[in-house]
Amino acid sequence: MSALIAIEQLSVAYGRVEAVTDVSLTVAPGEIVTVIGANGAGKSTLLNAAMGLLPARGRVTFDGRDLIGVEAEDRVGLGLCLVAEKRELFGAMTVEDNLRLGGFRVTREAAAESLIEVFQRFPRLEERRGQLAGTLSGGERQMLAMGRALMARPRLLMLDEPSLGLAPKIVADIFRIITDLRAAGVAILLVEQNARAALNAADRAYVMELGRISLDGPAAELARDPRIVESYLGLGRTETG
Ligand code: ATP
């Protein structure tokens, strides 16, 4: 099978309440796949379980390797990275030190190279390399969280609501960077409530409702699907509207 990650019949419960039920999805190398859905649909839970941060039933394979029992840290070593919704930066440390922490698993040479690449991709971070992370703007924090994940040289980057709370211009910047990353060979699994931006950037999409996948297909097709237009894109608008 050619999938980079394959999630099969994954179910996750918080106590007795199931938040994710029988979810299956794949991401191929070099693909942007998005999971869209309303608040509480189970999107973050799905990513956290795929990362190994929550116990789950079902199967996750990465590059053909079964991830059951593999700790989250070791999943990073295999090339799987998650940028969580809370962005989880070290506010009292500088931008550069936050980035260096992201590269602590790779060799010193690889980390030095990655730092240059991250600064090329995010010039704003280079300008602010000595600034404390806690004083960055929302958009800069998202860039730093993505930059830190890239320091580990992921093959699949999972992004949880990268546009949350950001102004439209910054959202456009973040999505441009996401498509640039695909061009650089990094596959992306993107969870978003901003369905319009996500469907524009993605190759394929899944719709999640009440913990289950209700619909999936090419992103351009879903963007025209009347059910998606009505529920997620706003009545009477098209994907270009
Ligand atoms: P959002 O877009 O609002 O972040 P989501 O689609 O990412 O939503 P999740 O955060 O995965 O959804 O939540 C799915 C369900 O699981 C919700 O009903 C939520 O209340 C519940 N849930 C999430 N985290 C916990 C937790 N730690 N303990 C108990 N229930 C939880």
XYZ file of C-alpha atoms and ligand atoms in Angstrom:
272
model
C 0.000 0.000 0.000
C 1.327 3.419 -0.943
C -0.100 5.410 1.994
C 2.389 7.225 4.211
C -0.034 7.036 7.119
C -3.013 4.692 7.243
C -5.485 5.012 10.083
C -7.861 2.066 10.244
C -11.014 1.883 12.303
C -9.660 4.086 15.015
C -11.859 4.640 18.061
C -11.012 6.835 21.039
C -12.985 7.239 24.253
C -12.715 9.647 27.164
C -13.922 7.428 29.976
C -17.192 5.983 28.717
C -17.813 8.678 26.112
C -16.550 7.795 22.651
C -15.187 10.897 20.837
C -13.907 9.104 17.709
C -15.630 6.051 16.253
C -14.271 3.729 13.553
C -12.372 6.389 11.646
C -10.289 5.274 8.683
C -8.216 7.600 6.552
C -4.981 7.710 4.591
C -2.448 10.296 3.528
C -0.129 9.511 0.619
C 3.393 10.938 0.357
C 3.276 14.516 -0.899
C -0.444 14.901 -0.293
C -2.393 17.534 1.663
C -5.394 15.891 3.288
C -7.828 17.849 5.406
C -10.368 16.783 7.997
C -13.093 19.367 8.392
C -15.884 19.384 10.939
C -17.703 21.411 13.535
C -16.565 22.082 17.121
C -16.393 18.870 19.070
C -16.545 16.573 16.018
C -13.460 14.741 17.276
C -10.786 16.199 15.005
C -8.205 17.043 17.682
C -8.822 13.719 19.369
C -8.097 11.948 16.077
C -4.747 13.724 15.620
C -3.708 13.197 19.241
C -4.469 9.488 18.970
C -2.555 9.222 15.672
C 0.403 10.848 17.441
C 0.204 8.296 20.260
C -0.804 10.860 22.891
C -4.137 9.160 23.632
C -4.960 5.473 23.927
C -7.014 4.227 20.990
C -8.488 1.105 19.464
C -7.792 0.286 15.831
C -4.653 0.513 13.777
C -2.228 3.201 12.699
C 0.552 2.352 10.272
C 3.230 4.792 9.148
C 5.245 3.948 6.073
C 4.033 0.361 6.455
C 5.087 0.103 10.093
C 2.537 -0.652 12.805
C 2.591 2.171 15.367
C 0.716 0.356 18.091
C 2.831 0.552 21.233
C 5.224 3.121 19.729
C 5.575 6.146 22.051
C 4.813 9.623 20.704
C 8.496 10.606 20.961
C 9.526 7.650 18.873
C 6.824 8.492 16.329
C 8.571 11.867 15.923
C 11.780 9.970 15.236
C 10.010 8.048 12.461
C 8.928 11.288 10.778
C 5.510 12.016 12.250
C 4.958 15.439 13.855
C 1.968 17.188 15.397
C 1.512 20.927 15.777
C -1.167 21.043 18.472
C -3.949 23.598 18.581
C -2.463 25.169 21.732
C 0.891 25.500 19.952
C 2.699 24.638 23.194
C 5.679 26.945 22.971
C 8.102 27.778 25.765
C 7.126 31.392 26.361
C 10.125 32.265 28.534
C 12.579 31.004 25.909
C 13.681 32.756 22.720
C 12.405 31.937 19.259
C 15.731 30.365 18.373
C 15.879 28.206 21.501
C 12.322 26.979 20.869
C 13.407 25.989 17.359
C 16.563 24.270 18.600
C 14.454 22.184 20.975
C 12.489 20.899 17.977
C 15.722 19.615 16.473
C 17.157 17.898 19.499
C 16.621 14.405 18.096
C 18.550 14.977 14.884
C 22.313 15.400 14.557
C 23.880 18.792 15.251
C 24.689 19.213 11.547
C 21.139 18.356 10.483
C 19.729 20.739 13.105
C 21.981 23.585 11.891
C 20.826 22.950 8.323
C 17.178 22.773 9.387
C 17.488 26.062 11.280
C 18.680 27.785 8.096
C 15.804 26.231 6.134
C 13.238 27.250 8.746
C 14.550 30.829 8.741
C 14.332 30.864 4.925
C 10.747 29.658 5.089
C 9.806 32.029 7.930
C 11.935 35.206 7.600
C 9.842 36.733 10.370
C 11.244 34.172 12.809
C 14.805 35.013 11.837
C 14.138 38.709 12.475
C 12.817 37.770 15.894
C 15.207 34.949 16.741
C 16.245 36.577 20.053
C 12.711 37.550 21.126
C 10.912 35.607 23.853
C 8.275 33.295 22.376
C 5.717 34.502 24.928
C 5.789 37.996 23.385
C 5.058 36.910 19.783
C 1.822 37.718 17.961
C -0.664 34.922 17.247
C 0.521 34.494 13.670
C 4.177 34.455 14.719
C 3.402 31.861 17.383
C 1.795 29.618 14.762
C 4.838 30.066 12.504
C 7.145 29.218 15.395
C 5.134 26.100 16.257
C 5.312 24.964 12.628
C 8.991 25.871 12.394
C 9.769 23.920 15.540
C 8.002 20.840 14.133
C 9.942 21.187 10.876
C 13.219 21.092 12.833
C 12.535 17.373 13.386
C 12.407 16.882 9.587
C 8.958 15.270 9.475
C 7.666 13.303 6.511
C 4.112 13.905 7.695
C 3.131 17.089 9.497
C -0.198 17.035 11.315
C -1.613 20.520 11.907
C -4.460 21.147 14.344
C -6.349 24.319 13.370
C -3.363 26.357 12.208
C -5.660 29.282 11.290
C -7.388 29.509 14.667
C -7.663 33.101 15.900
C -5.568 34.576 13.091
C -6.371 37.554 10.843
C -7.266 36.704 7.207
C -3.948 37.911 5.801
C -1.990 35.741 8.233
C -4.266 32.788 7.458
C -3.390 33.235 3.781
C 0.335 33.273 4.680
C 0.001 30.090 6.734
C -1.834 28.287 3.924
C 0.773 29.397 1.390
C 3.439 27.900 3.633
C 1.420 24.675 3.881
C 1.303 24.322 0.089
C 5.031 25.193 -0.100
C 5.722 22.359 2.320
C 3.877 19.913 0.062
C 6.085 21.091 -2.800
C 9.098 20.337 -0.577
C 7.863 16.764 -0.118
C 6.232 17.019 3.320
C 2.805 15.374 3.473
C 0.197 17.265 5.504
C -2.784 16.127 7.559
C -4.696 19.290 8.324
C -7.583 19.611 10.759
C -9.570 22.800 10.284
C -12.783 24.608 11.048
C -11.929 27.088 8.290
C -13.342 24.714 5.671
C -12.995 27.131 2.791
C -9.249 27.673 3.232
C -8.653 24.001 3.994
C -10.541 22.729 0.937
C -8.723 25.238 -1.273
C -5.328 23.974 -0.148
C -6.036 20.251 0.131
C -5.918 17.445 -2.418
C -8.450 15.284 -0.561
C -10.800 15.873 2.323
C -12.776 14.022 4.962
C -15.765 15.417 6.798
C -16.099 14.444 10.440
C -19.402 14.603 12.315
C -19.988 13.344 15.839
C -16.791 11.326 15.819
C -17.341 9.596 12.484
C -16.322 10.261 8.881
C -19.511 11.178 7.053
C -18.092 12.065 3.644
C -14.774 12.019 1.804
C -13.386 12.715 -1.631
C -11.274 15.100 -3.698
C -11.238 18.495 -1.961
C -12.391 20.347 -5.096
C -15.418 18.052 -5.355
C -16.362 18.432 -1.714
C -16.078 22.218 -2.046
C -18.891 22.029 -4.630
C -20.996 19.466 -2.759
C -24.265 21.161 -1.717
C -24.153 19.468 1.700
C -20.717 20.936 2.376
C -21.616 24.332 0.961
C -24.650 24.504 3.210
C -23.086 23.167 6.403
C -19.496 24.397 6.228
C -19.060 27.053 3.556
C -22.131 29.219 4.092
C -25.377 29.235 2.121
C -25.404 30.619 -1.381
C -21.656 30.853 -1.720
C -19.344 28.881 -3.962
C -15.765 27.896 -3.258
C -14.651 31.071 -4.985
C -17.252 33.312 -3.313
P -12.682 21.712 18.161
O -12.703 22.111 16.743
O -13.677 22.473 18.995
O -11.322 21.651 18.773
P -12.693 18.868 17.688
O -13.396 18.414 16.466
O -11.223 18.970 17.619
O -13.304 20.233 18.191
P -12.287 17.262 20.032
O -11.538 18.332 20.731
O -11.541 16.113 19.489
O -13.142 17.897 18.825
O -13.451 16.759 20.990
C -14.322 15.690 20.644
C -15.225 15.387 21.837
O -14.444 14.827 22.906
C -15.933 16.593 22.430
O -17.227 16.204 22.787
C -15.100 16.951 23.635
O -15.888 17.567 24.644
C -14.606 15.599 24.080
N -13.306 15.697 24.763
C -12.174 16.243 24.249
N -11.155 16.157 25.139
C -11.664 15.561 26.241
C -11.123 15.194 27.506
N -9.827 15.400 27.805
N -11.948 14.618 28.402
C -13.240 14.370 28.100
N -13.817 14.681 26.932
C -13.041 15.268 26.002
